[in-house]
PDB file of C-alpha atoms in Angstrom:
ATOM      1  CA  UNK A   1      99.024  69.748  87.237  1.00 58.00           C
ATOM      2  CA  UNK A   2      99.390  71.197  90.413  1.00 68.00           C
ATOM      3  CA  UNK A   3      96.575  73.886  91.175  1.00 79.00           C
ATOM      4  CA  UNK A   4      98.844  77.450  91.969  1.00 84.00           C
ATOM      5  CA  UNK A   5      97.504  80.583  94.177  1.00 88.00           C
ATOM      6  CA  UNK A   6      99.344  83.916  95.094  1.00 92.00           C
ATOM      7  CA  UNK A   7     100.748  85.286  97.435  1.00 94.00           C
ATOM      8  CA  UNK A   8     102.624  88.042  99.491  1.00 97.00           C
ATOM      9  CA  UNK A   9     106.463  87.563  98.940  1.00 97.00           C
ATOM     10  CA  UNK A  10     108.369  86.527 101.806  1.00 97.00           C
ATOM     11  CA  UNK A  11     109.755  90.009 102.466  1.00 97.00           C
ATOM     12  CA  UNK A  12     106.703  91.466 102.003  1.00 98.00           C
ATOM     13  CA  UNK A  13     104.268  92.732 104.883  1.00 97.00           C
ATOM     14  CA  UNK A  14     100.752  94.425 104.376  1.00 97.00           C
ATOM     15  CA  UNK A  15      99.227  96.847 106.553  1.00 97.00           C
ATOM     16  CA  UNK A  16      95.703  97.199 106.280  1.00 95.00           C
ATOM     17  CA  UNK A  17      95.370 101.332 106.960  1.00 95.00           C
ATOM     18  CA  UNK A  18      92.426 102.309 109.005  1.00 93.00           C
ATOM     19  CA  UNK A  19      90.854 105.070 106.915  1.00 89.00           C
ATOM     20  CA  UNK A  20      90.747 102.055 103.985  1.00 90.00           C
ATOM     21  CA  UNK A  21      93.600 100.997 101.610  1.00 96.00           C
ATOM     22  CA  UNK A  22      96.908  98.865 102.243  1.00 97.00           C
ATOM     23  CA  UNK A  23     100.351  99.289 102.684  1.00 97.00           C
ATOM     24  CA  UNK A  24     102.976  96.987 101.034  1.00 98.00           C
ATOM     25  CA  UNK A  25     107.109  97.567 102.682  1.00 98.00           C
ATOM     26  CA  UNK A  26     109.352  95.514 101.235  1.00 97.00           C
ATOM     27  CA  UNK A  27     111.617  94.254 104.865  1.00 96.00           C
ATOM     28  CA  UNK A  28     114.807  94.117 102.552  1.00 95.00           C
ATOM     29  CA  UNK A  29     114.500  96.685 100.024  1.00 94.00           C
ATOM     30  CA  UNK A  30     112.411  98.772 102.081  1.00 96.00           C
ATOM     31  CA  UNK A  31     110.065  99.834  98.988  1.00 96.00           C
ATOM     32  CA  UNK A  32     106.810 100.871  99.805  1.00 96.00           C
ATOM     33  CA  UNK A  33     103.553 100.698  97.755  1.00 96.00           C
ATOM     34  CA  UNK A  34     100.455 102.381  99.019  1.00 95.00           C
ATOM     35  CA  UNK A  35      96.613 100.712  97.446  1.00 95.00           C
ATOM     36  CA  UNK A  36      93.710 102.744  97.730  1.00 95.00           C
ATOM     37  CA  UNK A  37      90.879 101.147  98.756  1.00 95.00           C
ATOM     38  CA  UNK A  38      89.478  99.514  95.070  1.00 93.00           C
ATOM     39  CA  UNK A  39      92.965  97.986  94.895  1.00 94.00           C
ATOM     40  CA  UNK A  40      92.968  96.762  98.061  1.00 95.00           C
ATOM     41  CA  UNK A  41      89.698  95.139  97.986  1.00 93.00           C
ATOM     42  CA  UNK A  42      91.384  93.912  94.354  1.00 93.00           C
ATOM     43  CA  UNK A  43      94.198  92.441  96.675  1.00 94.00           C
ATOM     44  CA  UNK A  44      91.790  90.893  99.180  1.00 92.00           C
ATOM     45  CA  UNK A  45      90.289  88.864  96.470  1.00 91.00           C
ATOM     46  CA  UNK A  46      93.444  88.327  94.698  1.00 92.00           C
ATOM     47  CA  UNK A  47      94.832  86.364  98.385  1.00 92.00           C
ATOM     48  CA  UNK A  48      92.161  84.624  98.965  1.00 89.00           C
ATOM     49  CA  UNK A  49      91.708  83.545  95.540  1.00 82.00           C
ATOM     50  CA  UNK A  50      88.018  85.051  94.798  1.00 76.00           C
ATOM     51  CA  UNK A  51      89.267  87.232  91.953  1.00 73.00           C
ATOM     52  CA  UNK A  52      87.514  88.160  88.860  1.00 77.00           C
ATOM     53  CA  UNK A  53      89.686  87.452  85.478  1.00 81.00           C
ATOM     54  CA  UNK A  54      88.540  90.862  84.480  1.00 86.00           C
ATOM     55  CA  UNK A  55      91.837  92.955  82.405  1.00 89.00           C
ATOM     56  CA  UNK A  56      91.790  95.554  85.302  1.00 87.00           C
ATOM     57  CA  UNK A  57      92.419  93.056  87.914  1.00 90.00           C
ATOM     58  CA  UNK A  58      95.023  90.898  85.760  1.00 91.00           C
ATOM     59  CA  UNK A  59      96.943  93.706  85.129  1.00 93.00           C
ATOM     60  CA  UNK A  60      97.203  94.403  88.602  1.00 94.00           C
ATOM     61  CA  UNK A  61      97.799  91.272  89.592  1.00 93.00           C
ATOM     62  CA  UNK A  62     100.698  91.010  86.826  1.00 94.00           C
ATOM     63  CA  UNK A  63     102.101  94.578  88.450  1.00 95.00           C
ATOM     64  CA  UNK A  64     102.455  93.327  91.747  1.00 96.00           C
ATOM     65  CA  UNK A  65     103.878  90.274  90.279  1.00 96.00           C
ATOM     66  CA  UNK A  66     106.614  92.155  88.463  1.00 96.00           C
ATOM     67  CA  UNK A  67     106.901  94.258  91.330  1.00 95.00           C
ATOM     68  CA  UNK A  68     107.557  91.753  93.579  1.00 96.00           C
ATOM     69  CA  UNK A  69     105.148  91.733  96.157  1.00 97.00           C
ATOM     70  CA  UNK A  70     103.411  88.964  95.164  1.00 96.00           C
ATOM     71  CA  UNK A  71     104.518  85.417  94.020  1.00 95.00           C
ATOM     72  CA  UNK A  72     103.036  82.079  92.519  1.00 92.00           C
ATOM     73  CA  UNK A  73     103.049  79.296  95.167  1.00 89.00           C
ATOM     74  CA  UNK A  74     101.689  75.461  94.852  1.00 83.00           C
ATOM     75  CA  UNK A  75      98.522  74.802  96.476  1.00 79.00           C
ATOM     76  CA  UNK A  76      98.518  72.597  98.984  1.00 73.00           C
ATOM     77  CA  UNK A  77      97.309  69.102  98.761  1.00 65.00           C
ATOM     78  CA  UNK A  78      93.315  69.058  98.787  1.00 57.00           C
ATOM     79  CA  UNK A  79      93.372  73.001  97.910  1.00 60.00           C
ATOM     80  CA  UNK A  80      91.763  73.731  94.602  1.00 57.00           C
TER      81      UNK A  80
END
């Protein structure tokens, strides 16, 4: 089995704010989602695939999922 990691959508850009927190637009839909900085630190782990399996962060990982801005991609080879 393939090992899987997220990711931003393709449409989606992030815009790290400089008073702390991100900014998620949507390029085609234009939607907008603003993270204070817990959730963005939450989002920094969730990327780079450091995250903790705790229920806060799965839940939102699965709301960013369901949102939209993030996906499920394949690994690629020699990633784990």
């Amino acid at each position: 089995m393939k090992a899987m990691r997220l990711r931003l959508a393709p449409e989606v850009t992030r815009t790290r704010l400089p008073f702390g927190g991100t900014v998620l637009v949507n390029g085609v839909t234009m939607d907008l989602a603003e993270c204070q900085e817990p959730q963005s630190a939450i989002l920094d782990r969730l990327l780079d695939r450091s995250a903790s399996d705790a229920p806060a962060t799965r839940a939102f990982a699965a709301a960013l999922l369901e949102g939209g801005w993030l996906i499920w991609e394949d690994c690629p080879d020699g990633v784990a």
